[in-house]
């Protein structure tokens, strides 16, 4: 029976275990989108995970939605990410950079250019979002033109190229959590009448074109994708065709031989089995509220090849060692999850740190 500690090959990587650090926004980049130097420490501390997937990283200036998130559309961004990837590799780890365009889940106050957010259609997300001026509602976005949709596909591919230039082992396309790619899936966010709206095949087209463009740029074995089927983030309603859309999408992505599919699971176990049957490459499953004693449930059931964890990775840099030793876990400090300094970022203790403390 497969265990968390069995090796696995994902893309071109031979991973030492099947525990994946899930992508988590931490809001600690520099104002221009360059990762701060301390990000290298943060990710290197977690190099014992089989694979690290970074926080969401905007592929263009218009892809930014939150304060102080990193980018990959300028030379200085590449230089900043190179420090991160080198630190992770020096520590023996592997790292994919997640490419995230937030679409309508954005606020102009959070971006250097202060432009109106963009989306498939001009419908607001009705989110509240932290900004330098406090919590504010996300405004109505501007609908992308067909030419701009195609330019956004190219932006993703360009960012993927920059990620590899920065030393990343690959990229993960963020098609989940109510952000731009998933917005195209949902009829209540996408009322387009061009090739990217209407039928489920048209609504899946944007995601497929991005995947194909990135594969052409850096190779299928460096490309993963994250989806959150049936998720309602950002006010999305994927409608009665949702399952059919996802099975069509996953079937088309399966033909590309991507490195992996990463599912943020929302509880429909039968649908997860359908996804497993449709996808013939490594499948990573991320369950909300994962607890240590149940991390291997999907491996044992055959519904996943690897398991992603978020908060457990955030607060336990040496989670692999702790789980293997049956050691206690650190206590989360939610007040420092988003933004700030090294406090709540790089100062969570490892077992080695704890052993060095005086009795």
Coordinates of C-alpha atoms in Angstrom, one line a residue, residues 29-288:
X29 CA 6.6 40.6 -1.4
X30 CA 8.2 44.0 -2.1
X31 CA 5.8 46.7 -3.5
X32 CA 7.1 46.2 -7.1
X33 CA 6.3 42.4 -6.9
X34 CA 9.8 41.2 -6.3
X35 CA 10.0 38.4 -3.7
X36 CA 11.6 39.7 -0.5
X37 CA 14.9 38.1 0.5
X38 CA 13.2 36.5 3.5
X39 CA 11.1 34.4 1.1
X40 CA 14.2 32.4 0.3
X41 CA 14.5 31.5 4.0
X42 CA 10.8 30.6 4.3
X43 CA 10.8 28.2 1.4
X44 CA 14.2 26.7 2.1
X45 CA 13.0 25.9 5.6
X46 CA 10.4 23.6 4.0
X47 CA 12.7 21.9 1.5
X48 CA 12.0 18.4 3.1
X49 CA 8.5 18.4 1.4
X50 CA 8.5 16.2 -1.7
X51 CA 7.4 19.3 -3.6
X52 CA 6.9 22.9 -2.7
X53 CA 4.3 24.9 -4.7
X54 CA 4.8 28.6 -4.0
X55 CA 2.3 31.3 -3.3
X56 CA 0.3 32.7 -6.2
X57 CA 2.4 34.8 -8.5
X58 CA 0.9 37.3 -11.0
X59 CA 1.9 36.7 -14.7
X60 CA 1.1 40.3 -15.5
X61 CA 0.5 43.6 -13.8
X62 CA -3.2 43.2 -14.3
X63 CA -3.1 39.7 -12.7
X64 CA -2.5 41.2 -9.2
X65 CA -5.4 41.4 -6.8
X66 CA -4.0 41.5 -3.3
X67 CA -1.4 43.6 -1.5
X68 CA 2.3 42.6 -1.7
X69 CA 2.0 39.5 -3.9
X70 CA 4.9 38.5 -6.1
X71 CA 5.1 38.7 -9.8
X72 CA 6.9 37.1 -12.7
X73 CA 6.7 39.7 -15.5
X74 CA 9.8 41.7 -15.0
X75 CA 13.6 41.1 -14.8
X76 CA 13.7 42.1 -11.1
X77 CA 11.1 39.5 -10.3
X78 CA 13.2 36.8 -12.0
X79 CA 16.2 37.9 -9.9
X80 CA 14.2 37.7 -6.7
X81 CA 12.8 34.3 -7.5
X82 CA 16.2 33.0 -8.4
X83 CA 17.3 33.6 -4.7
X84 CA 14.3 31.5 -3.6
X85 CA 14.9 28.6 -6.0
X86 CA 18.6 28.5 -5.3
X87 CA 18.0 28.4 -1.5
X88 CA 15.4 25.5 -1.9
X89 CA 17.7 23.5 -4.2
X90 CA 20.7 24.1 -1.9
X91 CA 18.6 22.6 0.9
X92 CA 17.7 19.6 -1.3
X93 CA 14.2 20.6 -2.3
X94 CA 12.1 21.0 -5.4
X95 CA 9.9 24.0 -6.2
X96 CA 7.1 24.9 -8.7
X97 CA 6.0 28.5 -8.9
X98 CA 2.2 29.0 -9.0
X99 CA 1.0 31.4 -11.7
X100 CA -2.1 33.2 -10.4
X101 CA -4.2 35.9 -12.2
X102 CA -6.9 37.0 -9.7
X103 CA -9.3 38.5 -12.3
X104 CA -12.2 40.2 -10.6
X105 CA -11.0 39.2 -7.1
X106 CA -8.9 42.4 -7.0
X107 CA -8.8 45.9 -5.8
X108 CA -7.1 48.8 -7.6
X109 CA -5.6 50.1 -4.3
X110 CA -3.5 47.0 -4.0
X111 CA -1.7 47.4 -7.3
X112 CA 1.0 49.9 -8.4
X113 CA -0.9 50.9 -11.5
X114 CA -4.3 51.3 -9.8
X115 CA -6.3 50.0 -12.8
X116 CA -9.8 48.5 -12.8
X117 CA -9.7 44.7 -12.4
X118 CA -10.4 42.6 -15.5
X119 CA -12.6 39.5 -15.9
X120 CA -14.5 37.4 -18.4
X121 CA -17.5 39.7 -18.0
X122 CA -18.3 42.9 -16.1
X123 CA -19.7 41.3 -12.9
X124 CA -18.3 42.1 -9.5
X125 CA -17.1 39.3 -7.2
X126 CA -18.9 40.9 -4.2
X127 CA -15.8 40.1 -2.0
X128 CA -14.4 42.2 0.8
X129 CA -10.7 42.7 0.4
X130 CA -7.9 44.1 2.5
X131 CA -6.3 47.2 1.1
X132 CA -3.9 49.9 2.4
X133 CA -7.1 51.8 3.1
X134 CA -8.8 49.0 5.0
X135 CA -11.4 46.5 4.0
X136 CA -13.2 47.4 0.8
X137 CA -15.6 45.7 -1.6
X138 CA -14.1 44.5 -4.9
X139 CA -15.3 46.8 -7.7
X140 CA -17.0 45.9 -10.9
X141 CA -14.3 44.6 -13.3
X142 CA -13.8 45.4 -17.0
X143 CA -14.6 42.6 -19.4
X144 CA -11.5 41.5 -21.3
X145 CA -11.7 41.8 -25.1
X146 CA -11.0 38.7 -27.2
X147 CA -7.6 40.1 -28.1
X148 CA -6.9 40.7 -24.4
X149 CA -7.9 37.1 -23.5
X150 CA -5.4 35.8 -26.1
X151 CA -2.7 38.2 -24.7
X152 CA -3.4 36.9 -21.2
X153 CA -2.7 33.4 -22.5
X154 CA 0.7 34.7 -23.8
X155 CA 1.3 36.4 -20.4
X156 CA 1.0 33.0 -18.6
X157 CA 3.4 31.4 -21.1
X158 CA 5.9 34.3 -20.7
X159 CA 5.7 34.0 -16.9
X160 CA 6.4 30.3 -17.2
X161 CA 9.5 31.0 -19.2
X162 CA 10.6 33.5 -16.6
X163 CA 10.0 30.9 -13.9
X164 CA 12.4 28.5 -15.5
X165 CA 14.9 31.2 -16.1
X166 CA 14.7 31.9 -12.3
X167 CA 15.5 28.2 -11.6
X168 CA 12.1 26.9 -10.8
X169 CA 11.5 23.2 -11.5
X170 CA 8.2 24.1 -13.1
X171 CA 5.0 26.1 -12.7
X172 CA 1.5 25.4 -11.5
X173 CA -1.4 27.1 -13.3
X174 CA -3.9 28.4 -10.8
X175 CA -7.3 27.5 -12.2
X176 CA -9.0 27.4 -8.8
X177 CA -10.3 29.5 -5.8
X178 CA -12.5 31.8 -7.9
X179 CA -9.7 33.5 -9.8
X180 CA -9.6 34.4 -13.5
X181 CA -9.4 30.9 -15.0
X182 CA -12.2 29.6 -12.9
X183 CA -14.3 32.7 -13.6
X184 CA -14.4 31.6 -17.2
X185 CA -16.0 28.3 -16.1
X186 CA -18.9 29.9 -14.3
X187 CA -22.0 31.1 -16.1
X188 CA -22.7 33.8 -13.4
X189 CA -19.2 35.3 -14.1
X190 CA -18.9 34.6 -17.9
X191 CA -21.7 35.7 -20.3
X192 CA -19.3 36.2 -23.2
X193 CA -20.5 35.6 -26.8
X194 CA -17.1 34.9 -28.4
X195 CA -15.1 31.6 -28.4
X196 CA -14.6 31.8 -24.6
X197 CA -18.2 31.9 -23.5
X198 CA -21.5 30.0 -23.9
X199 CA -20.9 26.3 -24.2
X200 CA -19.0 24.3 -21.6
X201 CA -16.3 23.7 -24.3
X202 CA -16.0 27.4 -24.9
X203 CA -15.8 28.2 -21.2
X204 CA -13.0 25.6 -20.7
X205 CA -11.1 26.9 -23.7
X206 CA -9.1 29.6 -21.9
X207 CA -7.7 27.1 -19.4
X208 CA -6.8 24.7 -22.1
X209 CA -5.1 27.4 -24.2
X210 CA -3.0 28.5 -21.2
X211 CA -1.9 24.9 -20.6
X212 CA -1.0 24.4 -24.2
X213 CA 0.9 27.7 -24.4
X214 CA 2.9 26.9 -21.3
X215 CA 3.7 23.3 -22.5
X216 CA 5.0 24.8 -25.7
X217 CA 7.2 27.2 -23.8
X218 CA 8.7 25.0 -21.0
X219 CA 7.5 21.5 -21.6
X220 CA 4.7 19.3 -20.2
X221 CA 6.9 17.8 -17.6
X222 CA 7.4 21.2 -16.0
X223 CA 3.7 22.1 -16.0
X224 CA 1.0 21.4 -13.4
X225 CA -2.5 22.8 -12.9
X226 CA -4.6 23.3 -9.8
X227 CA -8.4 23.1 -10.0
X228 CA -11.2 23.4 -7.4
X229 CA -14.2 21.7 -9.0
X230 CA -17.5 22.9 -7.7
X231 CA -15.9 25.6 -5.5
X232 CA -17.7 28.8 -4.9
X233 CA -14.8 31.1 -4.1
X234 CA -15.4 34.8 -5.1
X235 CA -19.2 34.2 -5.5
X236 CA -18.9 31.8 -8.4
X237 CA -21.7 29.4 -9.4
X238 CA -20.5 26.9 -12.0
X239 CA -24.0 25.9 -12.8
X240 CA -25.7 22.5 -13.7
X241 CA -23.0 21.7 -16.3
X242 CA -20.1 22.0 -13.8
X243 CA -19.2 18.3 -13.6
X244 CA -19.4 17.9 -17.3
X245 CA -17.2 20.9 -17.9
X246 CA -14.6 19.6 -15.5
X247 CA -14.5 16.2 -17.0
X248 CA -14.2 17.7 -20.4
X249 CA -11.4 20.0 -19.2
X250 CA -9.5 17.3 -17.4
X251 CA -9.8 15.0 -20.3
X252 CA -8.3 17.6 -22.6
X253 CA -5.6 18.4 -20.2
X254 CA -4.8 14.7 -19.8
X255 CA -3.9 14.6 -23.5
X256 CA -1.1 17.1 -22.8
X257 CA 0.8 14.8 -20.4
X258 CA 1.1 17.5 -17.8
X259 CA 3.3 16.8 -14.8
X260 CA 0.3 16.7 -12.4
X261 CA -3.2 17.7 -11.6
X262 CA -3.8 19.3 -8.2
X263 CA -7.3 19.2 -6.9
X264 CA -8.6 21.4 -4.0
X265 CA -11.3 19.0 -2.9
X266 CA -14.7 20.2 -1.8
X267 CA -16.2 17.0 -0.6
X268 CA -18.0 15.2 -3.5
X269 CA -16.2 11.8 -3.1
X270 CA -17.9 10.2 -6.1
X271 CA -16.8 13.1 -8.3
X272 CA -13.3 12.8 -7.1
X273 CA -13.4 9.2 -8.2
X274 CA -14.6 10.3 -11.6
X275 CA -11.7 12.8 -11.8
X276 CA -9.3 10.0 -10.9
X277 CA -10.7 7.8 -13.6
X278 CA -10.3 10.6 -16.2
X279 CA -6.8 11.7 -15.3
X280 CA -3.9 9.3 -16.0
X281 CA -1.0 11.3 -14.6
X282 CA 0.0 12.1 -11.0
X283 CA -2.9 13.4 -9.0
X284 CA -2.4 15.6 -6.0
X285 CA -5.3 16.1 -3.6
X286 CA -5.6 18.9 -1.1
X287 CA -8.4 18.6 1.5
X288 CA -9.6 21.5 3.7

